[in-house]
Amino acid sequence: MKKVPPSKQSIVRKERKPLEFRSIHCEFDVVSEASASVYGQFGDTKIIVAMYVCENMLLLLYGPKQSATSTDKGEFECIFKYAKFSSAERYIDSKDSVKRSFGHQIEQAFGDVILLDKYPKSLIEAHVYVIQCDGNVVSHSINCVGLALMDAGIDMKDMVTSSQTIRFKTPPSENKEETDNSNSTQQNEFVDYLDPDLLEENNVNKECGITLAVMTHSQKITLLQMKGSLEISQSKHVFQLCIQSCLSLAEILKKQMFERFKEQNEQSKQISQIFNS
């Protein structure tokens, strides 16, 4: 992968619209030893998630005395790693604080969603492995973890999806005509990009970046990360955009799960036909 240095030039998307996601492709059962596993490709960002459900693991870890005094609820943990070949920025893999931070964000996104009381003294562990990094890693890791949890049959309150939005100041050459034809200049001062790639994330001209995770049915926010500055007058518009993008992404991922369930159903029918023949 080519190195993507911080850019001072204005970003103009040519291959997709500002509010358009990159192409999405998912595969299941990519790690045979895991309780469930998902390979997700979002443009050139590629992620593997392996989900492990270890019953009575907390009893083995902490011993019977400490485990007996602790809560009967299970625990959810996320281990986040970059492959050394995932990006030209090799230093990113050596920063344990970055990996812990990303893992903690994923844990926060699902902490109040997984019904951990149904898994007493059990450990639900998500191993996230980024094999190619081209931006928006945390959001798409959350999306892959959500698919893996559903595929593993883990009980949850709601489906969780995540999206990232980056806001840029529109260059004068781009917004001059729009400003002349509009009564409001606020909407023309900025351009919002959904699902940014690495080049857009590294651009120094960005005003702010927001990563949001949402329960798709109740629309409750489970994770909010923001870098940069955002005017209060513009915050409502940006947050509504983020939430709506999460809901739109949920429909795409639901289709992926539907195809998965359809495939499993066909396989079960084939197995039953073999045994009944």
One Martini backbone bead per residue (centre of mass of N, CA, C, O) as a GRO file, in nm:
protein
  277
    1MET     BB    1   0.097   0.035   0.021
    2LYS     BB    2   0.065   0.356   0.000
    3LYS     BB    3   0.167   0.642   0.113
    4VAL     BB    4  -0.025   0.882   0.325
    5PRO     BB    5   0.012   1.195   0.347
    6PRO     BB    6  -0.041   1.487   0.454
    7SER     BB    7  -0.284   1.712   0.324
    8LYS     BB    8  -0.339   2.057   0.184
    9GLN     BB    9  -0.538   1.981  -0.012
   10SER     BB   10  -0.822   1.973  -0.155
   11ILE     BB   11  -1.114   1.775  -0.141
   12VAL     BB   12  -1.232   1.579  -0.430
   13ARG     BB   13  -1.472   1.386  -0.532
   14LYS     BB   14  -1.507   1.142  -0.811
   15GLU     BB   15  -1.620   0.837  -0.755
   16ARG     BB   16  -1.798   0.978  -0.526
   17LYS     BB   17  -2.013   1.093  -0.318
   18PRO     BB   18  -2.018   1.247  -0.017
   19LEU     BB   19  -2.289   1.048   0.071
   20GLU     BB   20  -2.112   0.787  -0.004
   21PHE     BB   21  -2.042   0.470   0.001
   22ARG     BB   22  -1.860   0.219  -0.012
   23SER     BB   23  -1.802  -0.076  -0.096
   24ILE     BB   24  -1.971  -0.386   0.013
   25HIS     BB   25  -1.818  -0.684   0.169
   26CYS     BB   26  -1.920  -1.014   0.292
   27GLU     BB   27  -1.792  -1.277   0.508
   28PHE     BB   28  -1.818  -1.609   0.638
   29ASP     BB   29  -1.631  -1.836   0.801
   30VAL     BB   30  -1.299  -1.758   0.811
   31VAL     BB   31  -1.287  -1.887   1.111
   32SER     BB   32  -1.313  -2.204   1.227
   33GLU     BB   33  -1.258  -2.171   1.552
   34ALA     BB   34  -1.484  -1.985   1.572
   35SER     BB   35  -1.803  -1.897   1.655
   36ALA     BB   36  -1.747  -1.636   1.474
   37SER     BB   37  -1.702  -1.484   1.138
   38VAL     BB   38  -1.567  -1.183   0.964
   39TYR     BB   39  -1.546  -1.038   0.639
   40GLY     BB   40  -1.461  -0.695   0.563
   41GLN     BB   41  -1.530  -0.478   0.276
   42PHE     BB   42  -1.438  -0.119   0.244
   43GLY     BB   43  -1.315  -0.098  -0.015
   44ASP     BB   44  -0.976  -0.086   0.112
   45THR     BB   45  -1.103  -0.191   0.373
   46LYS     BB   46  -0.984  -0.467   0.581
   47ILE     BB   47  -1.168  -0.707   0.790
   48ILE     BB   48  -1.128  -0.923   1.079
   49VAL     BB   49  -1.365  -1.122   1.274
   50ALA     BB   50  -1.337  -1.296   1.587
   51MET     BB   51  -1.563  -1.500   1.775
   52TYR     BB   52  -1.570  -1.569   2.133
   53VAL     BB   53  -1.734  -1.817   2.346
   54CYS     BB   54  -1.666  -1.841   2.700
   55GLU     BB   55  -1.753  -2.056   2.928
   56ASN     BB   56  -1.655  -2.001   3.251
   57MET     BB   57  -1.397  -1.815   3.229
   58LEU     BB   58  -1.406  -1.642   3.493
   59LEU     BB   59  -1.356  -1.885   3.678
   60LEU     BB   60  -1.067  -1.944   3.564
   61LEU     BB   61  -0.938  -1.658   3.606
   62TYR     BB   62  -1.043  -1.590   3.931
   63GLY     BB   63  -1.186  -1.803   4.065
   64PRO     BB   64  -1.428  -1.908   4.288
   65LYS     BB   65  -1.428  -1.676   4.497
   66GLN     BB   66  -1.428  -1.425   4.311
   67SER     BB   67  -1.662  -1.521   4.128
   68ALA     BB   68  -1.884  -1.541   4.351
   69THR     BB   69  -1.867  -1.222   4.425
   70SER     BB   70  -1.942  -1.164   4.156
   71THR     BB   71  -2.101  -1.113   3.892
   72ASP     BB   72  -2.310  -1.294   3.658
   73LYS     BB   73  -2.206  -1.142   3.444
   74GLY     BB   74  -2.069  -1.097   3.166
   75GLU     BB   75  -1.808  -1.038   2.919
   76PHE     BB   76  -1.674  -0.776   2.701
   77GLU     BB   77  -1.414  -0.806   2.453
   78CYS     BB   78  -1.148  -0.622   2.273
   79ILE     BB   79  -0.914  -0.709   2.014
   80PHE     BB   80  -0.684  -0.487   1.858
   81LYS     BB   81  -0.540  -0.510   1.519
   82TYR     BB   82  -0.261  -0.478   1.310
   83ALA     BB   83  -0.123  -0.532   1.030
   84LYS     BB   84   0.192  -0.474   0.910
   85PHE     BB   85   0.061  -0.455   0.598
   86SER     BB   86  -0.187  -0.242   0.613
   87SER     BB   87   0.037  -0.007   0.613
   88ALA     BB   88   0.282   0.234   0.568
   89GLU     BB   89   0.219   0.300   0.873
   90ARG     BB   90   0.397   0.114   1.088
   91TYR     BB   91   0.375   0.263   1.368
   92ILE     BB   92   0.077   0.190   1.447
   93ASP     BB   93   0.141  -0.101   1.570
   94SER     BB   94   0.325   0.016   1.819
   95LYS     BB   95   0.062   0.152   1.934
   96ASP     BB   96  -0.105   0.053   2.208
   97SER     BB   97  -0.292   0.296   2.265
   98VAL     BB   98  -0.451   0.279   2.002
   99LYS     BB   99  -0.559  -0.010   2.029
  100ARG     BB  100  -0.699   0.030   2.301
  101SER     BB  101  -0.886   0.257   2.212
  102PHE     BB  102  -1.037   0.101   1.989
  103GLY     BB  103  -1.130  -0.132   2.171
  104HIS     BB  104  -1.289   0.048   2.369
  105GLN     BB  105  -1.491   0.162   2.163
  106ILE     BB  106  -1.619  -0.111   2.094
  107GLU     BB  107  -1.710  -0.180   2.380
  108GLN     BB  108  -1.893   0.072   2.410
  109ALA     BB  109  -2.091   0.011   2.170
  110PHE     BB  110  -2.179  -0.287   2.329
  111GLY     BB  111  -2.214  -0.276   2.644
  112ASP     BB  112  -2.551  -0.201   2.637
  113VAL     BB  113  -2.649  -0.440   2.425
  114ILE     BB  114  -2.552  -0.678   2.555
  115LEU     BB  115  -2.685  -0.967   2.726
  116LEU     BB  116  -2.489  -1.056   2.987
  117ASP     BB  117  -2.693  -1.204   3.188
  118LYS     BB  118  -2.707  -1.465   2.981
  119TYR     BB  119  -2.370  -1.489   3.051
  120PRO     BB  120  -2.252  -1.635   3.298
  121LYS     BB  121  -1.917  -1.629   3.342
  122SER     BB  122  -1.862  -1.508   3.057
  123LEU     BB  123  -1.665  -1.472   2.748
  124ILE     BB  124  -1.676  -1.213   2.507
  125GLU     BB  125  -1.461  -1.225   2.219
  126ALA     BB  126  -1.309  -0.977   2.009
  127HIS     BB  127  -1.122  -1.012   1.706
  128VAL     BB  128  -0.947  -0.749   1.554
  129TYR     BB  129  -0.830  -0.745   1.202
  130VAL     BB  130  -0.629  -0.535   1.015
  131ILE     BB  131  -0.526  -0.588   0.671
  132GLN     BB  132  -0.650  -0.304   0.558
  133CYS     BB  133  -0.580   0.053   0.542
  134ASP     BB  134  -0.847   0.310   0.431
  135GLY     BB  135  -1.017   0.399   0.654
  136ASN     BB  136  -1.262   0.377   0.883
  137VAL     BB  137  -1.202   0.149   1.106
  138VAL     BB  138  -1.391   0.161   1.354
  139SER     BB  139  -1.668   0.150   1.223
  140HIS     BB  140  -1.618  -0.121   1.060
  141SER     BB  141  -1.556  -0.288   1.309
  142ILE     BB  142  -1.834  -0.260   1.436
  143ASN     BB  143  -1.990  -0.387   1.200
  144CYS     BB  144  -1.846  -0.664   1.216
  145VAL     BB  145  -1.912  -0.729   1.510
  146GLY     BB  146  -2.219  -0.726   1.475
  147LEU     BB  147  -2.229  -0.963   1.276
  148ALA     BB  148  -2.087  -1.171   1.461
  149LEU     BB  149  -2.291  -1.166   1.691
  150MET     BB  150  -2.533  -1.260   1.523
  151ASP     BB  151  -2.400  -1.524   1.413
  152ALA     BB  152  -2.356  -1.633   1.720
  153GLY     BB  153  -2.631  -1.565   1.888
  154ILE     BB  154  -2.626  -1.302   2.040
  155ASP     BB  155  -2.783  -1.127   2.274
  156MET     BB  156  -2.970  -0.827   2.189
  157LYS     BB  157  -3.137  -0.527   2.185
  158ASP     BB  158  -2.974  -0.437   1.919
  159MET     BB  159  -2.866  -0.293   1.640
  160VAL     BB  160  -2.529  -0.202   1.536
  161THR     BB  161  -2.407   0.101   1.390
  162SER     BB  162  -2.144   0.271   1.194
  163SER     BB  163  -2.014   0.613   1.143
  164GLN     BB  164  -1.828   0.848   0.936
  165THR     BB  165  -1.758   1.206   0.955
  166ILE     BB  166  -1.629   1.465   0.740
  167ARG     BB  167  -1.532   1.810   0.766
  168PHE     BB  168  -1.514   2.068   0.522
  169LYS     BB  169  -1.393   2.334   0.371
  170THR     BB  170  -1.495   2.515   0.115
  171PRO     BB  171  -1.371   2.624  -0.150
  172PRO     BB  172  -1.421   2.918  -0.315
  173SER     BB  173  -1.438   2.790  -0.608
  174GLU     BB  174  -1.687   2.598  -0.521
  175ASN     BB  175  -1.895   2.816  -0.355
  176LYS     BB  176  -1.960   3.071  -0.523
  177GLU     BB  177  -2.211   2.994  -0.693
  178GLU     BB  178  -2.383   2.891  -0.455
  179THR     BB  179  -2.383   3.155  -0.293
  180ASP     BB  180  -2.526   3.331  -0.514
  181ASN     BB  181  -2.787   3.111  -0.516
  182SER     BB  182  -2.802   3.172  -0.199
  183ASN     BB  183  -2.924   3.275   0.119
  184SER     BB  184  -2.731   3.055   0.241
  185THR     BB  185  -2.389   3.002   0.356
  186GLN     BB  186  -2.361   2.765   0.556
  187GLN     BB  187  -2.402   2.519   0.354
  188ASN     BB  188  -2.139   2.620   0.167
  189GLU     BB  189  -1.887   2.611   0.367
  190PHE     BB  190  -1.947   2.298   0.367
  191VAL     BB  191  -1.833   1.948   0.356
  192ASP     BB  192  -1.963   1.617   0.371
  193TYR     BB  193  -1.804   1.299   0.451
  194LEU     BB  194  -1.855   0.978   0.400
  195ASP     BB  195  -1.655   0.733   0.442
  196PRO     BB  196  -1.351   0.781   0.477
  197ASP     BB  197  -1.046   0.786   0.367
  198LEU     BB  198  -0.713   0.825   0.423
  199LEU     BB  199  -0.680   1.092   0.269
  200GLU     BB  200  -0.912   1.239   0.421
  201GLU     BB  201  -0.810   1.195   0.715
  202ASN     BB  202  -0.516   1.345   0.648
  203ASN     BB  203  -0.643   1.611   0.610
  204VAL     BB  204  -0.578   1.939   0.732
  205ASN     BB  205  -0.869   2.080   0.639
  206LYS     BB  206  -1.027   1.964   0.853
  207GLU     BB  207  -1.259   2.034   1.099
  208CYS     BB  208  -1.404   1.741   1.144
  209GLY     BB  209  -1.458   1.424   1.326
  210ILE     BB  210  -1.718   1.164   1.325
  211THR     BB  211  -1.803   0.897   1.548
  212LEU     BB  212  -2.085   0.669   1.518
  213ALA     BB  213  -2.310   0.480   1.732
  214VAL     BB  214  -2.619   0.289   1.667
  215MET     BB  215  -2.934   0.208   1.740
  216THR     BB  216  -3.155   0.129   1.490
  217HIS     BB  217  -3.432   0.141   1.647
  218SER     BB  218  -3.391   0.362   1.889
  219GLN     BB  219  -3.145   0.568   1.827
  220LYS     BB  220  -2.916   0.514   2.018
  221ILE     BB  221  -2.622   0.623   2.152
  222THR     BB  222  -2.302   0.436   2.204
  223LEU     BB  223  -2.107   0.630   2.023
  224LEU     BB  224  -1.873   0.920   2.066
  225GLN     BB  225  -1.644   1.071   1.832
  226MET     BB  226  -1.434   1.375   1.841
  227LYS     BB  227  -1.253   1.579   1.598
  228GLY     BB  228  -1.244   1.901   1.659
  229SER     BB  229  -1.460   2.154   1.525
  230LEU     BB  230  -1.806   2.268   1.613
  231GLU     BB  231  -2.072   2.434   1.557
  232ILE     BB  232  -2.369   2.462   1.711
  233SER     BB  233  -2.542   2.531   1.453
  234GLN     BB  234  -2.421   2.249   1.306
  235SER     BB  235  -2.463   1.993   1.488
  236LYS     BB  236  -2.745   1.885   1.413
  237HIS     BB  237  -2.688   1.819   1.117
  238VAL     BB  238  -2.450   1.621   1.161
  239PHE     BB  239  -2.592   1.416   1.350
  240GLN     BB  240  -2.820   1.345   1.157
  241LEU     BB  241  -2.634   1.237   0.939
  242CYS     BB  242  -2.506   1.010   1.105
  243ILE     BB  243  -2.764   0.857   1.180
  244GLN     BB  244  -2.868   0.811   0.890
  245SER     BB  245  -2.618   0.649   0.798
  246CYS     BB  246  -2.659   0.415   0.997
  247LEU     BB  247  -2.939   0.331   0.887
  248SER     BB  248  -2.847   0.277   0.597
  249LEU     BB  249  -2.633   0.064   0.673
  250ALA     BB  250  -2.826  -0.140   0.802
  251GLU     BB  251  -2.965  -0.229   0.537
  252ILE     BB  252  -2.711  -0.349   0.410
  253LEU     BB  253  -2.643  -0.555   0.643
  254LYS     BB  254  -2.911  -0.709   0.638
  255LYS     BB  255  -2.861  -0.835   0.360
  256GLN     BB  256  -2.616  -0.996   0.447
  257MET     BB  257  -2.770  -1.165   0.663
  258PHE     BB  258  -2.984  -1.282   0.477
  259GLU     BB  259  -2.786  -1.440   0.300
  260ARG     BB  260  -2.678  -1.607   0.532
  261PHE     BB  261  -2.947  -1.744   0.620
  262LYS     BB  262  -3.007  -1.863   0.344
  263GLU     BB  263  -2.758  -2.044   0.330
  264GLN     BB  264  -2.813  -2.206   0.590
  265ASN     BB  265  -3.089  -2.318   0.501
  266GLU     BB  266  -2.984  -2.473   0.253
  267GLN     BB  267  -2.786  -2.652   0.410
  268SER     BB  268  -2.998  -2.787   0.598
  269LYS     BB  269  -3.161  -2.914   0.368
  270GLN     BB  270  -2.933  -3.089   0.254
  271ILE     BB  271  -2.882  -3.251   0.512
  272SER     BB  272  -3.171  -3.367   0.546
  273GLN     BB  273  -3.174  -3.515   0.272
  274ILE     BB  274  -2.942  -3.709   0.335
  275PHE     BB  275  -3.077  -3.843   0.593
  276ASN     BB  276  -3.361  -3.913   0.434
  277SER     BB  277  -3.238  -4.101   0.192
   0.00000   0.00000   0.00000
